[in-house]
Amino acid sequence: MKTTQNIDVTVDAIVFGYNKEIGVTVLLIKRKNDPFKGQWALPGGFVEPTESLELAVARELKEETGVKINYLEQLYTFGQPDRDPRKRIISVAYFGIVKSSQFKKLKAADDAEDAEWFKIKHLPALAFDHQKILKMAIDRLRSKMIYQPIGFELLDKKFPFSDLEHLYSTLLGRPIDRRNFRKKVMGLGILEELDEKAPSLGAGRPGNLFQFNKATYNQLVKEGMHFEI
Amino acid sequence: MKTTQNIDVTVDAIVFGYNKEIGVTVLLIKRKNDPFKGQWALPGGFVEPTESLELAVARELKEETGVKINYLEQLYTFGQPDRDPRKRIISVAYFGIVKSSQFKKLKAADDAEDAEWFKIKHLPALAFDHQKILKMAIDRLRSKMIYQPIGFELLDKKFPFSDLEHLYSTLLGRPIDRRNFRKKVMGLGILEELDEKAPSLGAGRPGNLFQFNKATYNQLVKEGMHFEI
DNA sequence: GCAAAAGTGTTGGGCCTACACCCATGC
DNA sequence: GCATGGGTGTAGGCCCAACACTTTTGC
């Protein structure tokens, strides 16, 4: 098979963020160049000849949006021959999460005219097959959250328990039983309760702060944990 | 980014089979050409300019081994810059299953000097990073089997219940309680009991034959089924 | 003192695990 | 008739869902 393939390889990133007031959001850029100039799209771009795929994602994210991610995993590779009007382009999509604290720091640059967080409930029209890619990412986020505590990655390093509650009930789209949820999560032993109160928001009793113990979590995963909500 | 990337795209297939006597096996080919000439490797090859990735997998499998697969899903994309000694090659790996009945029909051709089923317990040295890819595929097979009934895809269209039992206890590497297993599986309602006996193997009472009801299964998946062994 | 959010236990039912014997067939 | 694999029921325990009131704080 010595014929030239003439296939290009890109990476795309679906980066989720979370904020108590806004809910779950995804990071999009407005394209500066054709094709789909002026349209919203997933951040991403061509892989450099000598960099790994993961590096390419991190680089493109930094260049286009200024965001640094806290969690990254490969999602899926999209390779339909006609998915890009220019030529055949195969895109390896990555699924990323930024912590709440990193949430606002956006600065569009490079190929992007603009970068913004969009609520996953209210998305604009997207370029290429990015609608399909994003849908797959949202499905993955939902299903991963209910059997692995990646939800924790969306929160700050220290957070009040109610943030976790809100995150889960928002994303699952249904109310959760607060008592049972707390019992279940605490039962896993991967949350450490701190000796610190959350800043009061003007009303109501301030909660205690917690933090995620990643070491204990990794231990559990090895032993074959079972989470389920 | 108008510089030529000079990256090639291949697909690789990790195809599993099952047979009561032999256990779980994976399909490998012996390479006819350099690099790694004469070594065992995963079947696969370069993607043609206008075919989809799935088609490329199916074509390569047919060309190199003569096998037709019953189940196929994307596994992962391997893109480390140095994973092929010739040049940068990104490989999209697919995870496939053939039914027991298709098991023996191998005929090496094309790039392959030979094609053979290997027990996953006794694997030869593999070319490229195929060891790593295969390991990931086996992990996926194991974890998928315990929460989705893809194990059924490894069996024939009609099979005695004991085949399913043996498959699961082999792959899980531990004995399973026959009564509980039967109750659990039958409780899902995705197996239809047929009015037909399995051919007797010379000893013992012949069992009834069953078949997998894919429609009911798909229905269940939509409603959010929960399997777990 | 009142509005808002945090924190906390018990019970009933369903599900899952553990466990052993009889049945049909081939030789 | 014996060896081999097929087929079946039950009881106890554990876990999970359902459920409401008291506490702390800001205003």
Short mmCIF file of C-alpha atoms (C1' of nucleotides) in Angstrom, two decimals:
data_model
loop_
_atom_site.label_atom_id
_atom_site.label_comp_id
_atom_site.label_asym_id
_atom_site.label_seq_id
_atom_site.Cartn_x
_atom_site.Cartn_y
_atom_site.Cartn_z
CA MET A 1 0.00 0.00 0.00
CA LYS A 2 2.50 2.63 -1.11
CA THR A 3 -0.03 5.07 -2.58
CA THR A 4 -0.24 8.32 -0.67
CA GLN A 5 -3.29 8.42 1.50
CA ASN A 6 -3.54 12.17 1.75
CA ILE A 7 -5.47 12.02 4.98
CA ASP A 8 -4.95 14.65 7.63
CA VAL A 9 -5.27 14.12 11.34
CA THR A 10 -6.79 16.57 13.77
CA VAL A 11 -7.76 16.52 17.42
CA ASP A 12 -10.89 18.07 18.85
CA ALA A 13 -11.62 18.78 22.48
CA ILE A 14 -14.92 18.65 24.28
CA VAL A 15 -14.25 20.43 27.52
CA PHE A 16 -16.85 20.56 30.24
CA GLY A 17 -17.06 23.02 33.07
CA TYR A 18 -19.45 23.49 35.94
CA ASN A 19 -20.70 26.37 37.94
CA LYS A 20 -23.41 26.31 40.53
CA GLU A 21 -25.33 29.22 39.05
CA ILE A 22 -24.96 28.33 35.39
CA GLY A 23 -24.86 24.55 35.39
CA VAL A 24 -22.82 22.33 33.11
CA THR A 25 -21.14 24.10 30.21
CA VAL A 26 -19.01 23.21 27.25
CA LEU A 27 -16.22 25.24 25.72
CA LEU A 28 -16.67 26.39 22.11
CA ILE A 29 -14.77 28.68 19.78
CA LYS A 30 -15.92 30.89 16.95
CA ARG A 31 -13.99 30.02 13.80
CA LYS A 32 -11.83 32.73 12.30
CA ASN A 33 -11.24 30.96 8.98
CA ASP A 34 -13.10 29.06 6.33
CA PRO A 35 -14.68 26.59 6.17
CA PHE A 36 -17.49 27.49 8.54
CA LYS A 37 -15.94 30.89 9.21
CA GLY A 38 -17.83 32.71 11.96
CA GLN A 39 -19.55 29.55 13.19
CA TRP A 40 -19.14 27.99 16.60
CA ALA A 41 -17.12 24.80 16.75
CA LEU A 42 -15.19 22.58 19.12
CA PRO A 43 -11.66 23.75 19.84
CA GLY A 44 -9.03 21.68 18.08
CA GLY A 45 -6.70 21.54 15.13
CA PHE A 46 -4.07 19.70 13.19
CA VAL A 47 -1.63 17.43 14.95
CA GLU A 48 2.01 18.48 14.59
CA PRO A 49 4.26 15.83 13.05
CA THR A 50 6.14 14.98 16.22
CA GLU A 51 3.74 15.64 19.07
CA SER A 52 1.51 13.07 20.71
CA LEU A 53 -2.25 13.35 20.36
CA GLU A 54 -2.65 14.38 23.98
CA LEU A 55 -0.09 17.12 23.58
CA ALA A 56 -1.83 18.34 20.46
CA VAL A 57 -5.08 18.71 22.37
CA ALA A 58 -3.46 20.57 25.22
CA ARG A 59 -1.63 22.85 22.83
CA GLU A 60 -4.67 23.69 20.75
CA LEU A 61 -6.71 24.38 23.84
CA LYS A 62 -4.10 26.71 25.17
CA GLU A 63 -3.68 28.48 21.84
CA GLU A 64 -7.34 28.89 21.08
CA THR A 65 -8.87 29.42 24.48
CA GLY A 66 -6.17 29.81 27.13
CA VAL A 67 -7.72 27.00 29.18
CA LYS A 68 -5.74 24.41 31.13
CA ILE A 69 -7.57 21.17 31.71
CA ASN A 70 -7.70 19.00 34.81
CA TYR A 71 -8.86 15.75 33.27
CA LEU A 72 -8.48 14.38 29.77
CA GLU A 73 -9.36 11.13 28.10
CA GLN A 74 -9.85 9.97 24.56
CA LEU A 75 -13.46 9.88 23.46
CA TYR A 76 -13.73 8.55 19.92
CA THR A 77 -12.20 8.90 16.48
CA PHE A 78 -14.37 10.28 13.73
CA GLY A 79 -13.29 9.28 10.26
CA GLN A 80 -16.16 9.44 7.79
CA PRO A 81 -14.65 10.32 4.39
CA ASP A 82 -16.91 13.34 3.88
CA ARG A 83 -16.86 14.93 7.32
CA ASP A 84 -14.73 17.87 6.17
CA PRO A 85 -15.45 19.71 2.90
CA ARG A 86 -11.77 20.43 2.18
CA LYS A 87 -10.28 16.97 2.15
CA ARG A 88 -10.34 13.80 4.13
CA ILE A 89 -9.67 14.57 7.76
CA ILE A 90 -9.77 12.16 10.63
CA SER A 91 -10.38 13.65 14.01
CA VAL A 92 -9.51 12.13 17.34
CA ALA A 93 -11.88 13.63 19.88
CA TYR A 94 -10.89 14.10 23.50
CA PHE A 95 -13.10 14.58 26.47
CA GLY A 96 -11.88 17.08 29.03
CA ILE A 97 -12.92 18.69 32.26
CA VAL A 98 -11.83 21.91 33.92
CA LYS A 99 -12.29 22.67 37.55
CA SER A 100 -14.75 25.25 38.65
CA SER A 101 -11.99 27.64 39.70
CA GLN A 102 -10.50 27.70 36.19
CA PHE A 103 -13.87 28.33 34.78
CA LYS A 104 -13.73 31.94 33.66
CA LYS A 105 -10.23 32.37 32.35
CA LEU A 106 -10.83 32.45 28.63
CA LYS A 107 -8.86 34.34 26.04
CA ALA A 108 -9.50 33.62 22.40
CA ALA A 109 -6.48 33.55 20.08
CA ASP A 110 -4.97 31.76 17.11
CA ASP A 111 -7.64 30.20 14.89
CA ALA A 112 -10.39 31.36 17.19
CA GLU A 113 -12.13 34.69 16.89
CA ASP A 114 -13.83 34.08 20.18
CA ALA A 115 -14.11 31.44 22.91
CA GLU A 116 -17.06 30.97 25.21
CA TRP A 117 -18.74 28.59 27.61
CA PHE A 118 -22.19 27.43 26.51
CA LYS A 119 -24.75 25.69 28.65
CA ILE A 120 -25.21 22.19 27.37
CA LYS A 121 -28.94 22.85 27.37
CA HIS A 122 -28.58 25.81 24.98
CA LEU A 123 -26.14 25.14 22.23
CA PRO A 124 -25.61 27.07 19.01
CA ALA A 125 -25.35 25.43 15.59
CA LEU A 126 -21.94 23.84 15.22
CA ALA A 127 -19.51 23.44 12.33
CA PHE A 128 -18.65 20.10 10.69
CA ASP A 129 -20.02 17.04 12.51
CA HIS A 130 -19.34 18.66 15.86
CA GLN A 131 -22.96 18.36 16.92
CA LYS A 132 -22.64 14.60 16.74
CA ILE A 133 -19.30 14.61 18.55
CA LEU A 134 -20.64 16.81 21.31
CA LYS A 135 -23.69 14.62 21.75
CA MET A 136 -21.45 11.62 22.21
CA ALA A 137 -19.38 13.51 24.76
CA ILE A 138 -22.42 14.51 26.76
CA ASP A 139 -23.62 10.92 26.80
CA ARG A 140 -20.20 9.85 28.00
CA LEU A 141 -20.18 12.48 30.73
CA ARG A 142 -23.60 11.36 31.97
CA SER A 143 -22.80 7.67 31.96
CA LYS A 144 -19.36 8.12 33.46
CA MET A 145 -20.68 10.23 36.27
CA ILE A 146 -22.99 7.56 37.51
CA TYR A 147 -20.40 4.84 37.86
CA GLN A 148 -17.21 6.83 38.39
CA PRO A 149 -16.79 9.92 40.51
CA ILE A 150 -15.43 12.09 37.71
CA GLY A 151 -18.05 14.58 38.73
CA PHE A 152 -15.55 15.55 41.37
CA GLU A 153 -13.18 16.77 38.69
CA LEU A 154 -15.69 19.43 37.76
CA LEU A 155 -15.58 20.94 41.21
CA ASP A 156 -12.94 22.98 42.91
CA LYS A 157 -10.28 21.41 45.03
CA LYS A 158 -12.25 22.27 48.12
CA PHE A 159 -16.00 22.41 47.88
CA PRO A 160 -19.09 22.31 50.05
CA PHE A 161 -21.03 19.10 49.84
CA SER A 162 -24.02 20.87 48.38
CA ASP A 163 -22.04 21.67 45.23
CA LEU A 164 -21.64 17.97 44.58
CA GLU A 165 -25.32 17.46 45.22
CA HIS A 166 -26.31 20.20 42.83
CA LEU A 167 -23.95 18.99 40.17
CA TYR A 168 -25.37 15.50 40.25
CA SER A 169 -28.98 16.49 40.34
CA THR A 170 -28.46 18.99 37.52
CA LEU A 171 -26.67 16.56 35.29
CA LEU A 172 -29.02 13.69 35.99
CA GLY A 173 -31.94 16.01 35.41
CA ARG A 174 -33.79 14.83 38.47
CA PRO A 175 -33.81 15.51 42.20
CA ILE A 176 -31.71 13.23 44.35
CA ASP A 177 -32.34 12.25 47.93
CA ARG A 178 -29.91 14.34 49.92
CA ARG A 179 -29.59 11.93 52.81
CA ASN A 180 -29.06 8.86 50.71
CA PHE A 181 -26.67 10.65 48.39
CA ARG A 182 -24.52 11.80 51.26
CA LYS A 183 -24.50 8.35 52.81
CA LYS A 184 -23.51 6.73 49.55
CA VAL A 185 -20.75 9.17 48.70
CA MET A 186 -19.32 9.25 52.20
CA GLY A 187 -19.49 5.48 52.31
CA LEU A 188 -16.96 5.33 49.50
CA GLY A 189 -14.39 6.93 51.73
CA ILE A 190 -12.94 9.09 48.99
CA LEU A 191 -14.04 12.39 50.44
CA GLU A 192 -12.21 14.06 53.29
CA GLU A 193 -14.11 16.45 55.46
CA LEU A 194 -12.08 19.55 56.21
CA ASP A 195 -12.07 21.72 59.29
CA GLU A 196 -13.20 24.68 57.29
CA LYS A 197 -16.49 26.30 56.52
CA ALA A 198 -17.61 27.43 53.11
CA PRO A 199 -18.02 31.17 52.76
CA SER A 200 -21.59 32.09 53.50
CA LEU A 201 -23.60 33.21 50.50
CA GLY A 202 -25.75 35.62 52.44
CA ALA A 203 -28.45 33.19 53.41
CA GLY A 204 -28.55 29.90 55.13
CA ARG A 205 -26.10 27.99 57.21
CA PRO A 206 -22.62 27.66 55.70
CA GLY A 207 -21.53 24.10 55.00
CA ASN A 208 -18.32 22.30 55.71
CA LEU A 209 -15.70 22.00 52.99
CA PHE A 210 -14.64 18.67 51.56
CA GLN A 211 -11.89 17.48 49.32
CA PHE A 212 -11.49 14.53 47.02
CA ASN A 213 -8.88 11.96 47.97
CA LYS A 214 -7.52 10.75 44.66
CA ALA A 215 -5.15 8.18 46.17
CA THR A 216 -7.94 6.36 47.96
CA TYR A 217 -10.01 6.59 44.82
CA ASN A 218 -7.35 5.00 42.64
CA GLN A 219 -6.99 2.26 45.20
CA LEU A 220 -10.71 1.56 45.04
CA VAL A 221 -10.72 1.49 41.26
CA LYS A 222 -8.00 -1.14 41.30
CA GLU A 223 -10.01 -3.32 43.61
CA GLY A 224 -12.99 -2.99 41.28
CA MET A 225 -15.23 -0.41 42.86
CA HIS A 226 -18.88 -0.05 42.09
CA PHE A 227 -20.39 3.38 42.33
CA GLU A 228 -23.80 3.82 40.66
CA ILE A 229 -25.00 7.39 41.23
CA MET B 1 -1.42 25.01 9.38
CA LYS B 2 -0.75 24.34 5.70
CA THR B 3 2.40 22.28 6.19
CA THR B 4 2.02 18.65 5.17
CA GLN B 5 1.59 16.43 8.14
CA ASN B 6 2.81 13.25 6.49
CA ILE B 7 0.92 11.06 8.91
CA ASP B 8 -0.59 7.81 7.73
CA VAL B 9 -3.73 6.23 9.11
CA THR B 10 -4.23 2.53 9.68
CA VAL B 11 -6.84 0.39 11.33
CA ASP B 12 -6.13 -2.65 13.46
CA ALA B 13 -8.58 -5.29 14.52
CA ILE B 14 -8.66 -7.24 17.73
CA VAL B 15 -11.04 -10.07 17.00
CA PHE B 16 -12.12 -12.47 19.71
CA GLY B 17 -13.53 -15.91 19.27
CA TYR B 18 -14.69 -18.58 21.64
CA ASN B 19 -14.84 -22.29 21.65
CA LYS B 20 -15.83 -24.51 24.53
CA GLU B 21 -12.76 -26.72 24.28
CA ILE B 22 -10.17 -24.03 23.62
CA GLY B 23 -11.51 -21.01 25.48
CA VAL B 24 -11.27 -17.39 24.40
CA THR B 25 -9.00 -16.72 21.47
CA VAL B 26 -7.77 -13.78 19.48
CA LEU B 27 -7.02 -13.63 15.78
CA LEU B 28 -3.43 -12.86 14.76
CA ILE B 29 -1.55 -12.84 11.48
CA LYS B 30 2.05 -13.52 10.66
CA ARG B 31 3.53 -10.56 8.79
CA LYS B 32 4.77 -11.22 5.28
CA ASN B 33 6.65 -7.93 4.92
CA ASP B 34 9.02 -5.71 6.85
CA PRO B 35 8.98 -4.22 9.38
CA PHE B 36 8.57 -7.10 11.80
CA LYS B 37 8.52 -9.60 8.91
CA GLY B 38 7.67 -13.07 10.19
CA GLN B 39 6.30 -11.81 13.51
CA TRP B 40 2.76 -12.16 14.74
CA ALA B 41 0.64 -9.03 14.72
CA LEU B 42 -2.92 -7.81 14.79
CA PRO B 43 -4.66 -7.90 11.43
CA GLY B 44 -5.07 -4.45 9.91
CA GLY B 45 -3.67 -2.04 7.38
CA PHE B 46 -3.86 1.31 5.68
CA VAL B 47 -7.18 3.06 5.21
CA GLU B 48 -8.12 3.64 1.59
CA PRO B 49 -8.73 7.29 0.69
CA THR B 50 -12.48 7.00 0.30
CA GLU B 51 -13.57 4.19 2.60
CA SER B 52 -14.84 4.63 6.13
CA LEU B 53 -12.80 3.29 9.02
CA GLU B 54 -15.27 0.49 9.66
CA LEU B 55 -15.12 -0.57 6.06
CA ALA B 56 -11.35 -0.54 6.16
CA VAL B 57 -11.38 -2.93 9.11
CA ALA B 58 -13.82 -5.29 7.47
CA ARG B 59 -11.86 -5.25 4.23
CA GLU B 60 -8.50 -5.89 5.86
CA LEU B 61 -9.93 -8.71 7.89
CA LYS B 62 -11.37 -10.34 4.85
CA GLU B 63 -8.18 -9.87 2.83
CA GLU B 64 -5.81 -11.09 5.48
CA THR B 65 -7.78 -13.77 7.27
CA GLY B 66 -11.02 -14.48 5.43
CA VAL B 67 -13.02 -13.84 8.59
CA LYS B 68 -16.38 -12.10 8.71
CA ILE B 69 -17.18 -10.48 12.02
CA ASN B 70 -20.44 -10.40 13.94
CA TYR B 71 -19.78 -7.47 16.20
CA LEU B 72 -17.51 -4.46 15.80
CA GLU B 73 -16.87 -1.35 17.83
CA GLN B 74 -14.12 1.20 18.01
CA LEU B 75 -11.65 0.58 20.81
CA TYR B 76 -9.07 3.34 20.91
CA THR B 77 -6.75 5.35 18.70
CA PHE B 78 -3.04 4.90 19.16
CA GLY B 79 -0.98 7.84 17.98
CA GLN B 80 2.38 7.95 19.73
CA PRO B 81 4.85 9.53 17.25
CA ASP B 82 7.30 6.62 17.48
CA ARG B 83 4.98 3.62 17.41
CA ASP B 84 6.01 2.63 13.87
CA PRO B 85 9.67 2.59 12.79
CA ARG B 86 8.91 3.67 9.21
CA LYS B 87 7.10 6.93 9.73
CA ARG B 88 4.37 8.41 11.84
CA ILE B 89 1.34 6.17 11.72
CA ILE B 90 -1.83 6.59 13.69
CA SER B 91 -3.86 3.48 14.20
CA VAL B 92 -7.53 3.30 15.01
CA ALA B 93 -8.07 -0.01 16.79
CA TYR B 94 -11.37 -1.87 16.54
CA PHE B 95 -12.69 -4.53 18.80
CA GLY B 96 -14.47 -7.37 17.09
CA ILE B 97 -16.16 -10.66 17.85
CA VAL B 98 -16.90 -13.66 15.68
CA LYS B 99 -19.46 -16.26 16.48
CA SER B 100 -18.41 -19.72 17.45
CA SER B 101 -19.66 -21.17 14.17
CA GLN B 102 -17.39 -18.91 12.11
CA PHE B 103 -14.52 -19.87 14.28
CA LYS B 104 -12.40 -22.09 12.08
CA LYS B 105 -12.71 -20.56 8.65
CA LEU B 106 -9.31 -18.94 8.27
CA LYS B 107 -7.41 -18.44 5.06
CA ALA B 108 -4.33 -16.24 5.15
CA ALA B 109 -3.76 -13.95 2.17
CA ASP B 110 -2.56 -10.50 1.14
CA ASP B 111 -0.08 -9.07 3.64
CA ALA B 112 -0.39 -12.10 5.87
CA GLU B 113 1.76 -15.17 5.57
CA ASP B 114 -0.44 -16.97 8.03
CA ALA B 115 -3.49 -16.37 10.22
CA GLU B 116 -4.27 -18.18 13.43
CA TRP B 117 -6.35 -18.12 16.58
CA PHE B 118 -4.32 -17.82 19.79
CA LYS B 119 -5.58 -18.45 23.28
CA ILE B 120 -5.53 -15.18 25.17
CA LYS B 121 -3.67 -16.99 27.93
CA HIS B 122 -0.83 -18.00 25.59
CA LEU B 123 0.17 -15.20 23.28
CA PRO B 124 3.29 -14.91 21.12
CA ALA B 125 5.45 -11.78 20.97
CA LEU B 126 3.73 -9.16 18.87
CA ALA B 127 4.92 -6.54 16.41
CA PHE B 128 4.74 -2.77 17.00
CA ASP B 129 2.79 -1.76 20.11
CA HIS B 130 0.27 -4.51 19.49
CA GLN B 131 0.88 -6.06 22.88
CA LYS B 132 -0.42 -2.90 24.49
CA ILE B 133 -3.39 -2.68 22.14
CA LEU B 134 -4.33 -6.26 22.76
CA LYS B 135 -4.10 -5.81 26.49
CA MET B 136 -6.50 -2.92 26.28
CA ALA B 137 -8.88 -4.99 24.16
CA ILE B 138 -8.87 -7.86 26.64
CA ASP B 139 -9.60 -5.46 29.48
CA ARG B 140 -12.48 -4.06 27.46
CA LEU B 141 -13.83 -7.51 26.71
CA ARG B 142 -13.76 -8.43 30.40
CA SER B 143 -15.35 -5.26 31.62
CA LYS B 144 -17.95 -5.17 28.88
CA MET B 145 -18.99 -8.75 29.52
CA ILE B 146 -19.93 -8.06 33.09
CA TYR B 147 -22.28 -5.19 32.42
CA GLN B 148 -23.42 -5.90 28.86
CA PRO B 149 -24.34 -9.24 27.39
CA ILE B 150 -21.83 -9.07 24.55
CA GLY B 151 -20.69 -12.47 25.65
CA PHE B 152 -23.64 -13.72 23.67
CA GLU B 153 -22.02 -12.49 20.49
CA LEU B 154 -19.23 -14.98 21.01
CA LEU B 155 -21.64 -17.89 20.90
CA ASP B 156 -23.50 -19.42 18.05
CA LYS B 157 -26.94 -18.31 17.07
CA LYS B 158 -28.39 -21.23 18.97
CA PHE B 159 -26.52 -22.53 21.95
CA PRO B 160 -27.05 -24.65 25.04
CA PHE B 161 -27.13 -22.69 28.26
CA SER B 162 -24.02 -24.40 29.50
CA ASP B 163 -21.97 -22.75 26.76
CA LEU B 164 -22.85 -19.37 28.18
CA GLU B 165 -21.98 -20.59 31.64
CA HIS B 166 -18.59 -21.89 30.55
CA LEU B 167 -17.82 -18.74 28.63
CA TYR B 168 -18.49 -16.54 31.61
CA SER B 169 -16.66 -18.63 34.12
CA THR B 170 -13.67 -18.99 31.79
CA LEU B 171 -13.43 -15.31 31.07
CA LEU B 172 -14.00 -14.23 34.64
CA GLY B 173 -11.45 -16.79 35.77
CA ARG B 174 -13.62 -18.05 38.58
CA PRO B 175 -16.49 -20.49 39.08
CA ILE B 176 -19.97 -19.07 38.97
CA ASP B 177 -23.04 -20.33 40.76
CA ARG B 178 -25.02 -22.14 38.09
CA ARG B 179 -28.43 -21.60 39.62
CA ASN B 180 -27.95 -17.94 40.31
CA PHE B 181 -26.40 -17.32 36.93
CA ARG B 182 -29.32 -18.92 35.15
CA LYS B 183 -31.83 -16.97 37.22
CA LYS B 184 -30.08 -13.69 36.56
CA VAL B 185 -29.68 -14.20 32.84
CA MET B 186 -33.20 -15.50 32.35
CA GLY B 187 -34.50 -12.65 34.45
CA LEU B 188 -33.29 -10.20 31.83
CA GLY B 189 -35.72 -11.67 29.36
CA ILE B 190 -33.30 -11.48 26.46
CA LEU B 191 -32.93 -15.23 26.00
CA GLU B 192 -35.51 -17.31 24.25
CA GLU B 193 -35.68 -20.96 25.09
CA LEU B 194 -36.15 -23.07 21.97
CA ASP B 195 -37.99 -26.32 21.53
CA GLU B 196 -34.84 -28.05 20.50
CA LYS B 197 -32.22 -30.11 22.25
CA ALA B 198 -28.51 -29.69 21.83
CA PRO B 199 -26.79 -32.62 20.16
CA SER B 200 -25.57 -34.96 22.82
CA LEU B 201 -21.81 -35.06 23.26
CA GLY B 202 -21.69 -38.71 24.20
CA ALA B 203 -22.26 -38.28 27.90
CA GLY B 204 -24.81 -36.60 30.07
CA ARG B 205 -28.22 -35.23 29.44
CA PRO B 206 -28.50 -32.96 26.41
CA GLY B 207 -29.52 -29.41 27.20
CA ASN B 208 -32.11 -27.21 25.63
CA LEU B 209 -31.06 -24.68 23.03
CA PHE B 210 -31.46 -20.93 23.53
CA GLN B 211 -31.17 -17.91 21.36
CA PHE B 212 -30.43 -14.27 22.04
CA ASN B 213 -33.23 -11.80 21.40
CA LYS B 214 -31.48 -8.69 20.17
CA ALA B 215 -34.64 -6.59 19.86
CA THR B 216 -35.55 -7.05 23.51
CA TYR B 217 -31.96 -6.37 24.42
CA ASN B 218 -31.84 -3.07 22.53
CA GLN B 219 -35.08 -2.08 24.20
CA LEU B 220 -33.57 -2.77 27.61
CA VAL B 221 -30.45 -0.79 26.84
CA LYS B 222 -32.56 2.22 25.93
CA GLU B 223 -34.38 2.03 29.24
CA GLY B 224 -31.05 1.90 31.04
CA MET B 225 -30.53 -1.73 31.90
CA HIS B 226 -28.19 -2.92 34.59
CA PHE B 227 -26.53 -6.27 34.13
CA GLU B 228 -23.51 -6.98 36.37
CA ILE B 229 -22.35 -10.51 35.65
"C1'" DG C 1 -37.85 35.87 64.24
"C1'" DC C 2 -37.83 34.31 59.75
"C1'" DA C 3 -35.92 32.65 55.58
"C1'" DA C 4 -32.53 29.72 53.64
"C1'" DA C 5 -29.48 25.99 53.49
"C1'" DA C 6 -26.99 22.13 56.35
"C1'" DG C 7 -27.10 18.15 58.67
"C1'" DT C 8 -28.86 13.77 60.36
"C1'" DG C 9 -31.59 7.79 61.40
"C1'" DT C 10 -34.74 4.30 60.91
"C1'" DT C 11 -37.56 0.94 58.77
"C1'" DG C 12 -39.58 -2.16 55.25
"C1'" DG C 13 -39.03 -4.53 51.16
"C1'" DG C 14 -36.60 -6.41 47.46
"C1'" DC C 15 -32.71 -8.53 45.74
"C1'" DC C 16 -28.78 -11.23 45.93
"C1'" DT C 17 -26.05 -15.05 47.88
"C1'" DA C 18 -25.39 -19.46 49.49
"C1'" DC C 19 -26.46 -24.00 49.15
"C1'" DA C 20 -27.72 -29.82 47.39
"C1'" DC C 21 -30.37 -33.03 45.18
"C1'" DC C 22 -32.90 -35.41 41.32
"C1'" DC C 23 -33.25 -36.09 36.19
"C1'" DA C 24 -32.16 -37.55 31.48
"C1'" DT C 25 -29.09 -39.59 28.47
"C1'" DG C 26 -25.01 -42.65 26.44
"C1'" DC C 27 -22.22 -46.22 27.15
"C1'" DG D 1 -26.14 -49.21 36.43
"C1'" DC D 2 -22.98 -45.74 36.34
"C1'" DA D 3 -20.92 -41.70 34.79
"C1'" DT D 4 -21.79 -37.27 32.98
"C1'" DG D 5 -23.85 -33.06 32.53
"C1'" DG D 6 -28.83 -30.65 32.96
"C1'" DG D 7 -32.10 -28.61 35.60
"C1'" DT D 8 -34.36 -26.67 39.72
"C1'" DG D 9 -36.19 -23.75 45.01
"C1'" DT D 10 -35.64 -21.51 49.36
"C1'" DA D 11 -34.24 -18.97 53.38
"C1'" DG D 12 -31.39 -15.42 55.56
"C1'" DG D 13 -28.98 -11.24 55.21
"C1'" DC D 14 -27.71 -7.10 53.28
"C1'" DC D 15 -28.45 -3.05 50.99
"C1'" DC D 16 -31.15 0.46 49.21
"C1'" DA D 17 -35.09 3.60 48.83
"C1'" DA D 18 -38.32 6.30 51.14
"C1'" DC D 19 -39.20 9.57 54.34
"C1'" DA D 20 -39.13 14.91 57.91
"C1'" DC D 21 -37.37 17.49 61.38
"C1'" DT D 22 -33.74 20.19 63.88
"C1'" DT D 23 -29.70 23.33 63.53
"C1'" DT D 24 -27.08 27.26 62.10
"C1'" DT D 25 -26.50 31.37 59.99
"C1'" DG D 26 -27.68 36.27 57.64
"C1'" DC D 27 -30.76 39.67 57.40
#
